[in-house]
Amino acid sequence: MNSAAPWARGVSLLVLALAGLSLLAWVHGFGQSRYFTIDEYQFGHATWLVSEGERPYLDFYEHHFPLGYAAHAPLLPDEGPFSERALWLRRVSFAYLLLACGALLAGGWVATANPFVALLGAILPLGFGFGLLSAVEYRADNFAASLLLVCLSGIEANRRLERRGVAWLCGALLAVCVLMTQKMVYFGLGTLACMLAVDLLRRRFGGAGSPPLVVHPSHLLLGTAAGLVVGVAVSAGFGLLGEAWQLTLVDALRHERSYPPVGAARFAAPFLRDTAATTIPIVGLAIFHLFRGRDRFWWVPLAAVLVAGSLIRAQYPYNYVLLCWLLVLCAVRGYDDLLRWLPPPARMRSLRPLLYLLPLLLLPDQLGYATRASDNQGQLRLLDKIQAHTTPDDAVIDGAGGALFRDHGSYFYYHGGAQRLIFADYFERDLVEDYRRSRAPFWIRDVRLLSLPEVVRRYFREHYVQADGDLYALGFRVPRTGERGVELTVEVVRAGEYRLMAPLGGPQPDATREGLLRIDGRPLLGGAVWLEEGQHRLRVDPHAPPRILSWLPREVFEQPVAQGQAHSRLLEYGQ
């Protein structure tokens, strides 16, 4: 590299730096526009609840370790449009990606003294399509994965620095990762255990000449232990330990056993078919690094995470963000190994830095896969509509906290498959009563509705009417009648003025025909009626058009903004 032409080095470094900045700008924009998955609502809603003084496990149900959202709660804006506050969550996710890129750049430079490898190692992992779709999401898995990369990058750099303080700090970061999500017990602590085991085997079987993977391991372990002790002590100070033990550990094991299995090929196979031309070279370079690399540091966490990930029953793509990043890091080191193994002809050696630009050609195909994802514009407009027609005292019902910044209708606001099995008695017996007491003006239909008990679905059908896509408003359907009228009995759970209107923004009722509907024996005049809580009898005269009675104003049903797009799918991947 010393014989390289200065202009070639300068041009290569400049292009790599510009490519990195451009990719970061693209990823930020992508994160601000990409569809919100259902789990993001859960994490975002939990963040808001903590910012409002609620305690996880005690005041609302949670089955994750708390640091992934509790750390952000003090920073969450408490004013402004719901849509802007939702996008703020995505900016938090992007901040973690920036931190990981910065750590990979600095750590790669210290570890290799090669600025080209350091820049590629900071750029390419973020652009890998299979990980990118989930990497922008607001979820604790991503926060912990980013911090684990920072930790591992620090451990690698410390092999040259040999600083006890760096080892201690890396250990503390590892503890933070674990306190964010239970998966880091496997991914994070499992990786550290593998690295220490490799060092032990090297010493025992004559590999003493190789530099250890972990320098000052005792200090790193002390940092990890100290971080975990602090986290447990803070949880105990808030009175969370008893419920947290049950919900995040005991029930989490039941959760894992109960979760329906999902194979990795379901999502990986379409990605590989679409990006084979660029994904196969990445995998090939990573394998080349395994067999011909000078220092296979990154292969140890890659192997550990691959094994840990295979133990997860539901192989959803967000479980593989960290694995994708580690794979690309190994590929970057493998590309450097390849250039050393196949040096250019003597007359071309001065231009060798330009060869480090070739991996950038992989990015368009990988980013092109991510651009097929749906946007979040309908979701954001729906959130703003909820904000406009509710007050801070109102609840909004759904299966994952989909209103984000409004209270939920029950302690078990999260309706995951495992939760429905573990707490089946509650879902069957008590959930409807919680919803009735909440008097929620809105219900957001989501993918989990059809899996709820029939008694819950019946309550949904009898008390809510479609207002805007998956947004349903508190009210009743008044059916169309023919030659004979219809009599109905409805339950009002929230007293107030109920308005007669056409469903989904149709032509409003003709005032001269309003007498076709009678409530408790009295004709409805003026298009509105005050209804107290309790049972009411509705009589619909013959030849009446379909109408709805709703507690919400007419504008909720006018100009629907999210027709045909689900507000909260289970996940949005490969679509």
C-alpha atoms as one frame of an Amber mdcrd trajectory, in Angstrom:
protein
   0.000   0.000   0.000   3.005   2.283   0.547   3.683   2.256  -3.194   0.191
   3.461  -4.009  -0.121   6.718  -5.907  -1.200   9.545  -3.595  -3.955  10.583
  -5.973  -5.349   7.029  -6.022  -5.407   6.950  -2.219  -7.026  10.361  -2.046
  -9.669   9.595  -4.660 -10.511   6.238  -3.059 -10.839   7.675   0.434 -12.938
  10.580  -0.826 -15.293   8.316  -2.803 -15.674   5.916   0.129 -16.391   8.779
   2.531 -18.967  10.313   0.167 -20.549   6.904  -0.389 -20.820   6.427   3.363
 -22.454   9.810   3.895 -24.826   9.248   0.985 -25.820   5.842   2.328 -26.481
   7.274   5.780 -28.662  10.002   4.277 -30.557   7.400   2.242 -31.070   5.128
   5.253 -32.362   8.050   7.319 -34.898   8.925   4.631 -35.852   5.282   4.231
 -36.431   4.943   7.965 -38.669   8.007   7.980 -40.870   6.644   5.200 -40.899
   2.873   5.703 -43.972   1.051   7.010 -44.307   0.613  10.801 -44.590  -3.024
  11.862 -46.834  -4.133  14.688 -43.973  -4.718  17.154 -42.793  -1.140  16.708
 -46.119   0.034  18.079 -45.540  -2.120  21.142 -42.081  -0.677  21.830 -43.168
   2.852  20.995 -46.256   2.611  23.176 -44.207   1.210  26.079 -41.789   4.135
  25.715 -44.672   6.601  25.941 -46.197   4.818  28.940 -42.913   5.045  30.866
 -42.619   8.721  29.913 -46.067   9.176  31.507 -44.882   7.614  34.776 -46.225
   4.099  34.189 -44.146   1.135  35.349 -43.643  -1.889  33.111 -44.920  -5.218
  34.468 -46.837  -3.476  37.272 -48.943  -0.902  35.407 -48.891  -2.433  31.945
 -47.960  -5.794  30.478 -44.489  -6.256  29.043 -42.443  -9.375  28.364 -39.144
  -7.725  27.356 -36.343  -6.399  29.522 -37.101  -2.702  30.076 -33.989  -0.748
  29.079 -34.821  -0.844  25.363 -37.635   1.656  25.848 -37.132   3.047  29.360
 -33.875   4.745  28.307 -35.691   6.745  25.618 -38.781   7.692  27.613 -37.258
  10.868  29.149 -36.360  12.068  25.643 -39.742  11.461  24.012 -41.406  14.740
  22.938 -44.559  15.279  24.977 -46.169  17.630  22.470 -46.671  17.839  18.732
 -48.514  15.790  16.110 -48.603  12.060  16.679 -47.067  11.542  13.254 -44.003
  13.608  14.165 -43.604  11.839  17.468 -43.820   8.478  15.684 -41.076   9.543
  13.273 -39.005  10.620  16.270 -38.931   6.964  17.291 -37.362   6.108  13.941
 -34.778   8.858  14.463 -33.780   7.142  17.695 -33.206   3.948  15.718 -31.111
   5.861  13.204 -29.003   7.319  16.014 -28.056   3.785  17.045 -27.093   2.982
  13.459 -24.892   6.085  13.379 -23.247   4.997  16.614 -22.555   1.525  15.249
 -21.098   2.916  11.998 -18.858   5.303  13.917 -17.613   2.531  16.183 -16.914
   0.210  13.248 -15.004   2.990  11.492 -12.876   3.862  14.524 -12.410   0.276
  15.661 -11.568  -0.933  12.167  -8.954   1.770  11.761  -7.295   0.943  15.087
  -7.421  -2.806  14.480  -6.199  -2.876  10.870  -4.471   0.495  10.308  -6.134
   0.322   6.879  -8.506   3.246   6.239 -10.053   1.502   3.232 -11.033  -1.562
   5.253 -12.280   0.666   8.063 -14.487   2.696   5.716 -15.867  -0.365   3.922
 -16.552  -2.017   7.262 -18.559   1.010   8.351 -20.462   1.403   5.059 -21.383
  -1.995   3.656 -23.073  -3.685   6.666 -25.744  -1.005   6.778 -26.541  -1.485
   3.088 -27.225  -5.224   3.211 -30.848  -5.542   2.090 -31.998  -8.445   4.258
 -30.947  -6.667   7.438 -31.756  -3.135   6.329 -35.535  -3.597   6.215 -35.620
  -4.402   9.918 -32.617  -2.339  11.011 -34.513   0.966  10.730 -37.303  -0.195
  13.063 -37.784   1.094  16.592 -37.232  -2.120  18.544 -34.942  -3.192  21.377
 -33.355  -5.940  19.248 -31.877  -3.296  16.964 -30.658  -1.064  19.778 -28.921
  -4.006  21.416 -27.476  -5.233  18.110 -25.976  -1.799  17.407 -24.474  -1.563
  20.881 -23.099  -5.091  20.612 -21.310  -4.052  17.421 -19.855  -1.094  19.333
 -18.789  -3.486  22.079 -17.187  -5.979  19.668 -15.472  -3.222  17.735 -14.015
  -1.957  21.013 -12.853  -5.463  21.951 -11.113  -5.816  18.579  -9.465  -2.400
  18.826  -8.310  -3.166  22.361  -6.204  -6.015  21.041  -3.847  -3.247  19.910
  -4.597  -0.666  22.590  -4.451  -3.122  25.518  -6.295  -0.758  27.863  -8.034
  -2.031  30.995 -10.504   0.865  30.852 -11.546  -0.049  27.310 -12.126  -3.654
  28.385 -14.216  -2.503  31.344 -16.263  -0.165  29.136 -16.905  -2.937  26.605
 -18.143  -5.128  29.426 -20.515  -2.409  30.620 -21.841  -2.025  27.052 -22.463
  -5.753  26.922 -24.525  -5.473  30.113 -26.566  -2.666  28.540 -27.269  -4.941
  25.559 -28.535  -7.700  27.844 -30.733  -5.300  29.822 -32.426  -4.305  26.556
 -33.574  -7.728  25.410 -33.410 -11.344  26.552 -32.015 -12.349  23.161 -28.723
 -10.758  24.133 -28.270 -13.447  26.767 -27.678 -15.709  23.774 -26.318 -13.284
  21.207 -24.195 -11.120  23.514 -23.170 -13.281  26.461 -23.023 -16.280  24.143
 -20.614 -14.461  21.847 -18.399 -13.452  24.755 -18.394 -17.024  26.070 -17.342
 -18.311  22.629 -14.526 -15.760  22.376 -13.205 -16.647  25.826 -13.468 -20.352
  24.987 -11.468 -19.861  21.771  -8.760 -18.016  23.713  -8.638 -20.823  26.285
  -8.330 -23.493  23.606  -5.593 -21.556  21.856  -3.543 -21.350  25.028  -4.092
 -25.008  25.847  -3.310 -26.409  22.403  -0.270 -24.391  21.405  -1.782 -21.295
  19.853  -0.066 -18.963  22.297   1.504 -17.020  19.452  -1.861 -15.805  18.223
  -3.186 -12.613  19.813  -6.100 -13.307  22.157  -9.550 -12.304  21.018 -10.252
 -10.632  24.358  -7.616  -8.539  26.092  -7.996  -8.088  29.870 -10.940 -10.518
  30.058 -11.258 -10.137  33.837 -11.892  -6.399  33.488 -14.401  -7.002  30.726
 -16.273  -9.505  32.888 -16.188  -7.115  35.838 -17.675  -4.370  33.643 -20.433
  -6.734  32.522 -21.190  -7.825  36.070 -21.208  -4.234  37.333 -23.622  -3.155
  34.601 -25.990  -6.027  35.314 -25.895  -5.356  39.055 -26.766  -1.696  38.484
 -29.661  -2.675  36.205 -31.057  -5.145  38.733 -30.663  -2.632  41.559 -32.539
   0.079  39.649 -35.327  -2.381  38.831 -35.532  -3.336  42.486 -35.715   0.330
  43.445 -38.815   0.716  41.285 -40.346  -2.447  42.712 -40.220  -4.316  39.414
 -38.165  -7.403  40.210 -40.905  -9.821  41.244 -43.175  -9.226  38.256 -40.213
  -8.800  35.922 -38.851 -12.201  36.924 -42.194 -13.828  36.172 -42.996 -12.029
  32.908 -39.557 -11.708  31.313 -37.954 -14.976  32.394 -40.441 -17.605  33.578
 -43.177 -16.663  31.122 -40.592 -15.912  28.427 -39.551 -19.573  28.456 -43.213
 -20.567  28.133 -43.511 -17.926  25.393 -40.691 -19.512  23.409 -42.149 -23.022
  23.776 -45.626 -21.793  22.792 -44.620 -19.690  19.792 -45.616 -21.190  16.439
 -42.437 -22.149  14.549 -41.509 -20.078  11.509 -38.672 -21.214   9.248 -35.943
 -18.804   8.147 -36.360 -19.825   4.512 -39.814 -18.214   4.428 -38.215 -14.766
   4.258 -34.609 -15.505   3.276 -35.454 -17.464   0.130 -37.241 -14.580  -1.683
 -34.401 -12.255  -0.749 -31.781 -14.656  -2.092 -33.712 -15.122  -5.329 -33.918
 -11.379  -5.881 -30.343 -10.481  -4.889 -28.351 -13.603  -5.741 -25.935 -11.649
  -7.962 -24.736  -9.569  -5.008 -25.495 -11.756  -1.989 -23.543 -14.802  -3.216
 -20.293 -12.788  -3.582 -20.761 -11.416  -0.042 -21.182 -14.912   1.377 -18.269
 -16.158  -0.719 -15.943 -13.441   0.570 -16.945 -14.193   4.150 -16.114 -17.876
   3.615 -12.825 -16.934   1.946 -11.960 -14.914   5.059 -12.677 -17.959   7.215
 -10.180 -20.135   5.362  -7.554 -17.640   4.167  -7.865 -14.687   6.513  -4.976
 -13.547   8.643  -7.161 -12.750  11.635 -10.642 -14.268  11.874 -11.842 -12.179
  14.835 -15.273 -11.408  13.347 -15.958 -15.014  12.442 -16.256 -15.959  16.119
 -19.255 -13.668  16.839 -20.713 -14.562  13.435 -20.641 -18.262  14.288 -21.957
 -17.647  17.816 -24.862 -15.521  16.592 -25.653 -18.009  13.824 -25.938 -20.833
  16.356 -27.917 -18.705  18.826 -30.290 -17.551  16.106 -30.982 -21.105  15.022
 -32.417 -21.810  18.499 -35.229 -19.260  18.008 -38.494 -20.937  17.028 -39.886
 -18.020  15.045 -37.252 -17.031  12.500 -38.562 -13.563  11.683 -36.190 -11.271
   9.754 -35.606  -8.861  12.645 -33.748 -11.665  14.440 -31.095 -11.552  11.709
 -30.106  -7.893  11.637 -27.012  -8.583  13.735 -26.157 -11.711  11.744 -26.328
  -9.747   8.473 -24.004  -7.062   9.809 -21.467  -9.634  11.029 -21.619 -11.495
   7.721 -20.795  -8.342   5.770 -17.978  -7.441   8.176 -16.423 -10.845   7.520
 -16.904 -10.263   3.786 -15.103  -6.907   3.977 -12.151  -8.528   5.724 -12.335
 -11.341   3.173 -12.119  -8.854   0.320  -8.977  -7.368   1.850  -7.558 -10.891
   2.181  -8.390 -11.548  -1.470  -6.542  -8.431  -2.640  -3.485  -9.523  -0.661
  -3.741 -13.079  -2.001  -4.136 -11.879  -5.602  -1.981  -8.751  -5.813  -2.394
  -6.673  -8.972   0.371  -6.663 -11.611   3.380  -4.536 -10.772   2.348  -1.772
 -13.167  -1.056  -1.572 -11.466   0.051  -1.608  -7.827   0.039   2.157  -7.567
  -3.692   2.041  -8.380  -4.474  -0.673  -5.822  -6.549   1.671  -3.569  -9.079
   2.021  -6.387  -9.899  -1.679  -6.035 -11.468  -0.942  -2.657 -14.209   0.921
  -4.509 -15.459  -2.205  -6.281 -17.562  -3.484  -3.315 -19.651  -0.326  -3.585
 -21.136  -1.866  -6.745 -23.017  -4.285  -4.478 -25.084  -1.517  -2.902 -27.579
  -0.624  -5.671 -28.933  -4.162  -5.891 -29.157  -4.553  -2.110 -30.780  -1.161
  -1.595 -33.129  -1.840  -4.482 -34.565  -4.773  -2.561 -35.343  -2.515   0.408
 -37.057   0.138  -1.708 -39.919  -2.268  -2.432 -41.224  -1.872   1.111 -44.484
  -0.024   1.649 -44.529   3.516   2.995 -46.031   4.739   6.260 -48.025   7.728
   5.003 -51.402   6.119   5.651 -50.327   5.121   9.148 -49.104   8.615   9.987
 -52.296  10.269   8.756 -54.363   7.823  10.775 -52.367   8.607  13.923 -53.037
  12.303  13.424 -56.757  11.592  12.955 -56.793   9.706  16.277 -55.070  12.641
  17.974 -57.555  15.125  16.513 -60.623  13.251  17.793 -59.506  12.006  21.211
 -58.321  13.585  24.438 -55.398  12.497  26.651 -57.932  10.767  28.914 -59.248
   8.543  26.123 -58.147   4.993  25.414 -57.686   3.430  21.985 -57.989  -0.337
  21.618 -55.845  -2.540  19.414 -53.499  -5.505  19.726 -50.146  -3.754  20.216
 -50.538  -0.129  21.322 -51.197   1.056  17.769 -52.298   4.559  18.766 -48.829
   4.991  20.347 -49.609   8.052  22.462 -53.045   7.210  23.811 -53.812   4.808
  26.636 -54.748   1.214  25.824 -57.921  -0.499  26.886 -56.501  -3.207  29.160
 -53.431  -4.353  31.073 -52.783  -6.984  28.394 -52.802  -4.524  25.497 -50.366
  -6.772  23.600 -52.150  -9.683  21.883 -49.292 -11.881  20.702 -49.879 -15.555
  19.965 -47.982 -16.774  23.010 -49.795 -14.308  25.275 -53.152 -15.578  24.063
 -52.096 -19.104  25.034 -50.394 -18.335  28.348 -53.177 -16.027  29.568 -56.070
 -17.733  27.795 -58.444 -17.387  30.755 -57.973 -13.631  30.859 -58.516 -13.188
  27.128 -61.648 -15.326  27.246 -63.174 -14.005  30.451 -61.883 -10.532  31.373
 -60.674  -8.727  28.264 -64.124  -7.617  27.121 -64.926  -6.188  30.533 -61.710
  -4.161  30.439 -62.680  -2.831  27.032 -66.179  -2.006  28.235 -64.779  -0.039
  31.194 -62.292   1.784  28.953 -65.144   3.342  26.897 -62.576   3.693  24.096
 -63.783   5.883  21.212 -61.607   4.032  18.677 -60.573   0.473  17.936 -57.755
  -0.183  15.481 -58.242  -3.494  13.702 -54.983  -5.412  13.324 -53.802  -8.815
  12.147 -54.401 -10.418  15.547 -58.118  -9.642  15.762 -59.202 -12.899  14.118
 -57.155 -14.882  16.648 -58.924 -13.384  19.661 -61.774 -15.303  21.360 -65.184
 -15.028  19.751 -66.547 -13.072  22.715 -63.992 -10.318  22.017 -64.649 -10.270
  18.293 -68.376 -10.088  18.940 -67.881  -7.090  21.219 -65.884  -5.470  18.438
 -68.639  -6.090  15.874 -71.418  -4.859  18.150 -69.810  -1.653  19.423 -67.622
  -0.269  16.612 -68.188   0.767  13.007 -65.652   1.270  10.266 -64.522   4.869
   9.999 -61.239   4.934   8.075 -59.475   1.837   6.794 -58.545  -0.115   9.934
 -59.807   2.642  12.229 -63.168   1.798  13.795 -65.269   4.290  15.775 -67.530
   3.709  18.756 -71.065   3.299  17.373 -73.664   0.994  15.853 -74.702  -0.142
  12.426 -78.275   0.623  11.407 -79.064  -1.865   8.630 -80.920  -1.190   5.402
 -84.533  -2.332   5.560 -86.917  -3.501   2.888 -90.663  -4.046   3.163 -90.399
  -4.850   6.851 -88.680  -2.887   9.582 -86.037  -4.144  12.005 -85.789  -3.991
  15.775 -82.393  -4.010  17.507 -81.096  -3.865  21.058 -77.763  -2.083  21.450
 -75.511  -1.498  24.414 -74.130   2.007  24.977 -70.855   1.905  26.941 -70.148
   5.617  26.720 -72.857   8.197  27.335 -72.982  11.124  24.946 -74.493  12.558
  21.832 -74.730   9.970  19.074 -75.047  11.226  15.505 -76.854   9.580  12.623
 -74.729   9.529   9.487 -73.840   7.582   6.401 -71.066   4.973   6.707 -67.615
   5.803   5.325 -68.345   9.273   4.051 -71.420   8.509   1.947 -74.217  11.049
   1.398 -75.568  12.262   4.704 -79.125  11.383   5.807 -82.006  13.395   4.406
 -83.502  15.413   7.262 -87.000  14.665   5.973 -86.413  10.923   6.413 -84.783
  10.972   9.842 -87.990   9.764  11.494 -87.395   6.324   9.972 -85.310   5.477
  13.073 -86.825   5.289  16.559 -84.787   4.936  19.744 -86.576   3.647  22.846
 -89.866   4.378  21.068 -89.020   8.003  20.193 -88.291   9.098  16.589 -84.788
  10.432  15.982 -85.116  14.089  14.970 -82.353  16.541  14.179 -79.785  13.874
  13.290 -78.475  13.408  16.852 -79.636  11.936  20.152 -78.229  11.807  23.671
 -77.848   8.225  24.902 -77.045   7.181  28.441 -75.020   4.091  29.249 -76.952
   0.852  29.135 -79.314  -1.018  26.795 -81.406   0.819  24.175 -84.011  -0.399
  21.690 -83.761   0.714  18.081 -86.642   0.417  15.626 -85.822   0.924  11.953
 -88.895   1.536   9.806 -89.320  -0.053   6.355 -87.368   1.300   3.374 -84.660
   2.901   5.527 -81.166   3.267   4.012 -78.096   1.900   5.871 -76.865   4.297
   8.513 -74.595   4.382  11.532 -74.955   5.945  14.956 -71.635   7.069  16.362
 -70.304   8.998  19.310 -67.622  10.471  17.010 -68.288  13.501  14.770 -69.082
  13.269  11.073 -65.585  14.308   9.944 -64.147  11.062  11.304 -66.083   9.257
   8.566 -65.399  11.790   5.831 -62.431  11.750   3.458 -60.952   8.439   4.609
 -57.170   8.478   4.263 -56.065   4.865   4.723 -58.395   2.695   2.684 -56.963
  -0.585   1.529 -53.815  -0.511   3.668 -53.556  -2.344   6.969 -52.587  -0.084
   9.847 -50.519  -2.713  11.637 -49.466  -5.879   9.870 -47.465  -8.416  11.796
 -44.445  -7.286   9.798 -43.810  -5.633   6.449 -41.153  -7.602   4.619 -40.544
  -8.495   1.024 -43.702  -6.731  -0.164
